CSV table of C-alpha atoms in Angstrom, one decimal:
chain,number,residue,atom,x,y,z
A,1,MET,CA,-0.1,0.0,-0.5
A,2,ASN,CA,3.1,2.2,0.5
A,3,ASP,CA,3.9,2.3,-3.8
A,4,ILE,CA,0.5,3.1,-4.2
A,5,ILE,CA,-0.1,6.4,-1.9
A,6,ASN,CA,4.1,7.1,-2.6
A,7,GLN,CA,2.7,7.9,-6.1
A,8,TYR,CA,0.5,10.2,-4.7
A,9,ARG,CA,3.6,12.7,-3.7
A,10,ILE,CA,4.2,16.0,-4.9
A,11,GLU,CA,8.2,15.2,-4.5
A,12,LYS,CA,8.5,19.3,-6.9
A,13,GLN,CA,7.6,22.5,-5.5
A,14,PRO,CA,4.4,23.8,-7.0
A,15,TYR,CA,5.0,27.7,-7.8
A,16,TYR,CA,1.8,29.3,-6.5
A,17,ARG,CA,2.0,33.2,-5.3
A,18,ASN,CA,0.2,33.7,-2.3
A,19,VAL,CA,-2.7,36.7,-2.9
A,20,ALA,CA,-4.4,37.4,1.0
A,21,ASP,CA,-3.2,35.0,3.4
A,22,GLU,CA,-5.1,31.6,2.0
A,23,ILE,CA,-1.7,29.6,3.7
A,24,GLU,CA,-2.0,30.7,7.0
A,25,LEU,CA,-5.5,30.3,6.5
A,26,TYR,CA,-5.3,26.8,5.2
A,27,GLU,CA,-2.1,25.2,7.3
A,28,ALA,CA,-4.8,26.2,10.6
A,29,ALA,CA,-7.7,24.1,8.9
A,30,TYR,CA,-5.3,21.9,8.4
A,31,SER,CA,-3.8,21.3,12.0
A,32,VAL,CA,-7.3,20.8,13.0
A,33,ARG,CA,-8.2,18.3,10.4
A,34,MET,CA,-10.9,21.0,9.1
A,35,PRO,CA,-12.5,20.3,5.7
A,36,MET,CA,-12.0,22.9,3.0
A,37,MET,CA,-14.2,24.0,0.0
A,38,LEU,CA,-12.8,26.1,-2.9
A,39,LYS,CA,-14.8,28.8,-4.0
A,40,GLY,CA,-13.8,30.6,-6.9
A,41,PRO,CA,-14.2,31.0,-10.9
A,42,THR,CA,-12.3,28.4,-13.4
A,43,GLY,CA,-8.3,29.1,-14.1
A,44,CYS,CA,-7.9,30.8,-10.8
A,45,GLY,CA,-5.6,28.9,-8.8
A,46,LYS,CA,-7.7,26.4,-7.2
A,47,THR,CA,-6.0,23.6,-8.0
A,48,ARG,CA,-2.6,24.5,-8.1
A,49,PHE,CA,-3.1,25.9,-4.3
A,50,VAL,CA,-3.7,22.5,-3.5
A,51,GLU,CA,-1.5,20.9,-5.3
A,52,TYR,CA,1.0,23.4,-3.4
A,53,MET,CA,-1.0,22.9,0.4
A,54,ALA,CA,0.2,19.0,0.2
A,55,TRP,CA,3.5,19.8,-0.6
A,56,LYS,CA,4.4,22.1,1.6
A,57,LEU,CA,2.7,19.9,4.0
A,58,ASN,CA,4.3,17.0,2.7
A,59,LYS,CA,0.9,14.9,2.6
A,60,PRO,CA,-0.2,12.8,-0.4
A,61,LEU,CA,-3.0,14.0,-2.9
A,62,ILE,CA,-6.0,12.5,-4.3
A,63,THR,CA,-7.2,14.2,-7.0
A,64,VAL,CA,-11.0,13.3,-8.1
A,65,ALA,CA,-12.7,14.8,-11.8
A,66,CYS,CA,-15.9,14.8,-10.8
A,67,ASN,CA,-19.1,14.2,-13.4
A,68,GLU,CA,-22.2,13.9,-13.1
A,69,ASP,CA,-22.0,10.0,-14.5
A,70,MET,CA,-19.9,9.6,-11.2
A,71,THR,CA,-21.3,6.9,-8.4
A,72,ALA,CA,-20.5,6.9,-5.0
A,73,SER,CA,-18.3,3.3,-5.9
A,74,ASP,CA,-16.3,5.1,-8.2
A,75,LEU,CA,-15.1,6.9,-4.7
A,76,VAL,CA,-15.6,4.6,-2.7
A,77,GLY,CA,-14.9,1.3,-4.2
A,78,ARG,CA,-15.9,-1.8,-6.1
A,79,PHE,CA,-16.0,-5.6,-5.9
A,80,LEU,CA,-13.7,-7.0,-9.1
A,81,LEU,CA,-13.8,-10.1,-11.1
A,82,ASP,CA,-9.8,-11.2,-12.1
A,83,ALA,CA,-7.9,-15.1,-12.7
A,84,ASN,CA,-8.8,-15.7,-9.3
A,85,GLY,CA,-12.0,-15.1,-8.2
A,86,THR,CA,-13.3,-11.6,-6.8
A,87,ARG,CA,-10.9,-9.2,-4.7
A,88,TRP,CA,-11.9,-5.5,-3.9
A,89,GLN,CA,-10.4,-2.7,-5.2
A,90,ASP,CA,-10.9,0.4,-2.5
A,91,GLY,CA,-11.3,4.1,-4.5
A,92,PRO,CA,-9.3,7.3,-4.3
A,93,LEU,CA,-11.5,8.4,-1.0
A,94,ALA,CA,-11.0,4.8,0.8
A,95,ILE,CA,-7.3,5.0,-0.4
A,96,ALA,CA,-6.9,8.6,0.5
A,97,ALA,CA,-9.1,8.0,4.1
A,98,ARG,CA,-6.9,4.5,4.8
A,99,ASN,CA,-3.2,6.5,4.4
A,100,GLY,CA,-3.6,10.2,6.0
A,101,ALA,CA,-3.6,11.7,1.9
A,102,ILE,CA,-5.3,15.0,1.3
A,103,CYS,CA,-8.8,13.8,-1.0
A,104,TYR,CA,-9.3,17.0,-3.7
A,105,LEU,CA,-12.6,16.3,-5.0
A,106,ASP,CA,-12.4,19.2,-8.2
A,107,GLU,CA,-15.5,20.6,-9.2
A,108,VAL,CA,-17.7,18.6,-7.1
A,109,VAL,CA,-21.0,20.1,-7.7
A,110,GLU,CA,-20.7,18.4,-11.1
A,111,ALA,CA,-21.5,15.1,-9.3
A,112,ARG,CA,-24.5,13.9,-8.7
A,113,GLN,CA,-25.9,14.5,-4.9
A,114,ASP,CA,-26.3,10.9,-3.8
A,115,THR,CA,-23.0,10.2,-4.7
A,116,THR,CA,-22.0,13.0,-2.7
A,117,VAL,CA,-23.8,12.4,0.9
A,118,VAL,CA,-20.9,9.6,0.7
A,119,ILE,CA,-18.8,12.4,2.2
A,120,HIS,CA,-20.9,13.3,5.1
A,121,PRO,CA,-19.2,10.2,7.3
A,122,LEU,CA,-15.8,11.4,7.2
A,123,THR,CA,-16.4,15.5,8.0
A,124,ASP,CA,-18.1,15.4,10.8
A,125,ASN,CA,-16.4,14.6,14.3
A,126,ARG,CA,-17.1,10.5,13.0
A,127,ARG,CA,-15.0,10.6,10.5
A,128,VAL,CA,-15.4,7.3,9.4
A,129,LEU,CA,-16.4,5.5,5.4
A,130,PRO,CA,-18.8,2.9,5.9
A,131,LEU,CA,-17.8,0.5,2.5
A,132,GLU,CA,-21.2,-1.3,2.7
A,133,LYS,CA,-21.2,-3.6,0.2
A,134,LYS,CA,-18.1,-5.2,1.9
A,135,GLY,CA,-19.4,-4.5,5.4
A,136,GLU,CA,-16.6,-2.5,6.5
A,137,LEU,CA,-16.1,0.7,7.7
A,138,ILE,CA,-12.9,2.4,7.1
A,139,GLN,CA,-11.6,4.7,10.5
A,140,ALA,CA,-10.2,7.8,8.6
A,141,HIS,CA,-5.8,8.2,9.2
A,142,PRO,CA,-5.8,11.2,11.4
A,143,ASP,CA,-3.5,12.7,9.0
A,144,PHE,CA,-6.4,12.2,6.3
A,145,GLN,CA,-8.1,15.4,4.5
A,146,LEU,CA,-11.0,16.3,2.7
A,147,VAL,CA,-11.2,19.3,0.1
A,148,ILE,CA,-13.7,20.0,-2.5
A,149,SER,CA,-13.9,22.8,-5.0
A,150,TYR,CA,-16.3,24.7,-7.2
A,151,ASN,CA,-17.2,27.3,-9.0
A,152,PRO,CA,-20.4,28.8,-7.6
A,153,GLY,CA,-20.4,30.9,-11.2
A,154,TYR,CA,-22.1,27.8,-12.2
A,155,GLN,CA,-24.3,27.0,-9.6
A,156,SER,CA,-28.5,26.4,-10.3
A,157,LEU,CA,-31.6,25.4,-8.7
A,158,MET,CA,-29.8,21.8,-10.0
A,159,LYS,CA,-26.6,22.1,-9.6
A,160,ASP,CA,-25.7,23.3,-5.6
A,161,LEU,CA,-24.7,21.5,-2.8
A,162,LYS,CA,-26.5,20.2,-0.1
A,163,GLN,CA,-26.8,22.8,3.4
A,164,SER,CA,-26.2,19.8,5.1
A,165,THR,CA,-23.0,19.3,2.9
A,166,LYS,CA,-22.0,23.5,2.8
A,167,GLN,CA,-21.6,23.4,6.8
A,168,ARG,CA,-19.5,20.5,7.2
A,169,PHE,CA,-16.9,22.6,5.5
A,170,GLY,CA,-14.5,25.7,6.4
A,171,ALA,CA,-14.6,27.7,3.4
A,172,LEU,CA,-11.8,30.3,0.9
A,173,ASP,CA,-13.0,32.5,-2.0
A,174,PHE,CA,-10.8,31.9,-5.1
A,175,ASN,CA,-10.4,35.2,-7.3
A,176,TYR,CA,-8.4,36.6,-10.4
A,177,PRO,CA,-5.6,37.4,-8.6
A,178,ALA,CA,-4.8,41.7,-8.5
A,179,HIS,CA,-3.5,42.4,-12.2
A,180,ASP,CA,0.1,43.5,-10.6
A,181,ILE,CA,-0.1,39.7,-9.0
A,182,GLU,CA,-1.4,37.9,-12.0
A,183,THR,CA,1.1,39.7,-14.4
A,184,GLU,CA,4.4,38.4,-12.2
A,185,ILE,CA,2.2,34.4,-12.5
A,186,VAL,CA,2.2,34.3,-16.0
A,187,ALA,CA,5.4,36.2,-16.8
A,188,HIS,CA,7.3,33.4,-14.3
A,189,GLU,CA,4.6,30.4,-15.9
A,190,THR,CA,5.0,31.2,-19.2
A,191,GLY,CA,9.2,33.3,-19.8
A,192,VAL,CA,7.7,35.9,-21.5
A,193,THR,CA,8.9,39.8,-20.6
A,194,VAL,CA,6.5,41.7,-17.3
A,195,GLU,CA,5.9,44.0,-19.9
A,196,VAL,CA,3.7,41.5,-22.1
A,197,ALA,CA,2.7,39.7,-18.9
A,198,GLY,CA,1.2,43.0,-18.6
A,199,LYS,CA,-1.0,43.7,-21.8
A,200,LEU,CA,-2.3,39.9,-21.6
A,201,ILE,CA,-3.7,40.6,-18.1
A,202,SER,CA,-5.3,44.3,-19.4
A,203,ILE,CA,-6.9,42.0,-22.2
A,204,ALA,CA,-8.2,39.7,-19.6
A,205,GLU,CA,-9.8,42.4,-17.3
A,206,ARG,CA,-12.0,43.4,-20.2
A,207,ALA,CA,-13.5,40.3,-21.2
A,208,ARG,CA,-14.1,39.3,-17.1
A,209,ASN,CA,-16.4,42.7,-17.3
A,210,LEU,CA,-18.2,41.3,-20.1
A,211,LYS,CA,-19.4,38.7,-17.9
A,212,GLY,CA,-22.8,38.4,-17.5
A,213,HIS,CA,-23.3,40.3,-20.6
A,214,GLY,CA,-22.7,38.4,-23.2
A,215,LEU,CA,-20.1,36.0,-21.7
A,216,ASP,CA,-20.9,32.6,-19.4
A,217,GLU,CA,-17.3,33.3,-17.9
A,218,GLY,CA,-14.4,36.0,-18.5
A,219,ILE,CA,-10.3,34.7,-19.4
A,220,SER,CA,-9.0,32.8,-16.5
A,221,THR,CA,-5.3,33.3,-15.4
A,222,ARG,CA,-4.7,29.7,-17.1
A,223,MET,CA,-5.8,30.8,-20.1
A,224,LEU,CA,-3.5,33.2,-20.5
A,225,ILE,CA,-0.7,31.1,-19.6
A,226,TYR,CA,-1.7,29.1,-22.3
A,227,ALA,CA,-1.2,32.1,-24.4
A,228,GLY,CA,1.4,33.6,-23.1
A,229,SER,CA,3.7,29.7,-24.0
A,230,LEU,CA,2.7,30.7,-27.6
A,231,ILE,CA,3.9,33.7,-27.1
A,232,ALA,CA,7.3,32.1,-25.7
A,233,LYS,CA,7.3,30.6,-28.7
A,234,ASN,CA,7.6,33.3,-31.0
A,235,VAL,CA,3.8,33.1,-32.1
A,236,ASN,CA,2.4,36.5,-33.2
A,237,PRO,CA,0.9,37.7,-29.7
A,238,LYS,CA,-2.6,38.1,-31.5
A,239,ALA,CA,-2.8,34.5,-33.0
A,240,ALA,CA,-1.9,33.3,-30.2
A,241,CYS,CA,-4.2,35.9,-28.5
A,242,HIS,CA,-6.7,34.8,-30.4
A,243,MET,CA,-6.8,31.2,-30.2
A,244,THR,CA,-6.5,30.6,-26.7
A,245,LEU,CA,-8.1,33.8,-25.1
A,246,VAL,CA,-10.8,34.8,-27.2
A,247,ARG,CA,-12.4,31.4,-30.1
A,248,PRO,CA,-12.4,29.1,-26.9
A,249,ILE,CA,-14.6,31.3,-24.5
A,250,THR,CA,-17.6,32.5,-27.3
A,251,ASP,CA,-19.1,31.7,-30.7
A,252,ASP,CA,-20.5,35.4,-31.2
A,253,PRO,CA,-19.5,37.0,-33.4
A,254,ASP,CA,-20.2,39.9,-32.2
A,255,MET,CA,-18.9,39.1,-28.8
A,256,ARG,CA,-15.3,38.0,-30.9
A,257,ASP,CA,-15.0,40.6,-32.8
A,258,ALA,CA,-14.7,43.1,-29.6
A,259,LEU,CA,-12.2,40.8,-27.8
A,260,ASP,CA,-10.5,40.4,-30.8
A,261,ALA,CA,-10.2,44.9,-31.2
A,262,ALA,CA,-9.3,44.0,-27.1
A,263,VAL,CA,-6.5,42.0,-28.3
A,264,SER,CA,-5.4,44.5,-31.1
A,265,THR,CA,-5.6,47.2,-28.8
A,266,TYR,CA,-2.3,46.0,-26.7
A,267,PHE,CA,-0.7,43.8,-29.9
């Protein structure tokens, strides 16, 4: 089992630029093993933050990308057939609970509510995971912590967490960083100059102002890193921006023209 859990250790320090006191708050939450909820728009650094904290705390990190087809068995485990008969296979949540890893459920609202209720016994004073099909009750390892994330901008009556789930977590709000900090991040991650990075952030800020006025979501930090990475490889800046910043987020001709104009303003 050590070989299995060791593959989830993060050996190299991920780059993360703190924007407030989120690192100190998370460390305090982990010290009492408080389940944590990270809330913020797509591509603003939630996953990178979890990776950084797992590295900093020297804990394995098991990440699950949630989706609407995910069942409770996908999380906790199931019986499998092989040449020797039937054997039990732990799911990622069970592996994390047994071995003291951080389990990160990314975009948890994408999972069905009847699936997410399996985390309830792990996120209160019981800290247990029932394996009903196996007839086993896992007592969570002292180092185990559950972290979930989601984008509140996409939540609806049909896709939101139950209050009975939300109130089991502490929460940290994430957003796109301030201009200077985001410029520093993009320049570091891509190798472009601070001047070029600043122009990319200015384009993104214009697009973010259009959220709810023709755009479902603004240009994320992740997308800016894509654009900067291409520019660092000597791709024409306008072409790089059209490809990574404009075309992925809208098919509306008028909105594309508006965003293309923003690109032309800076490049």
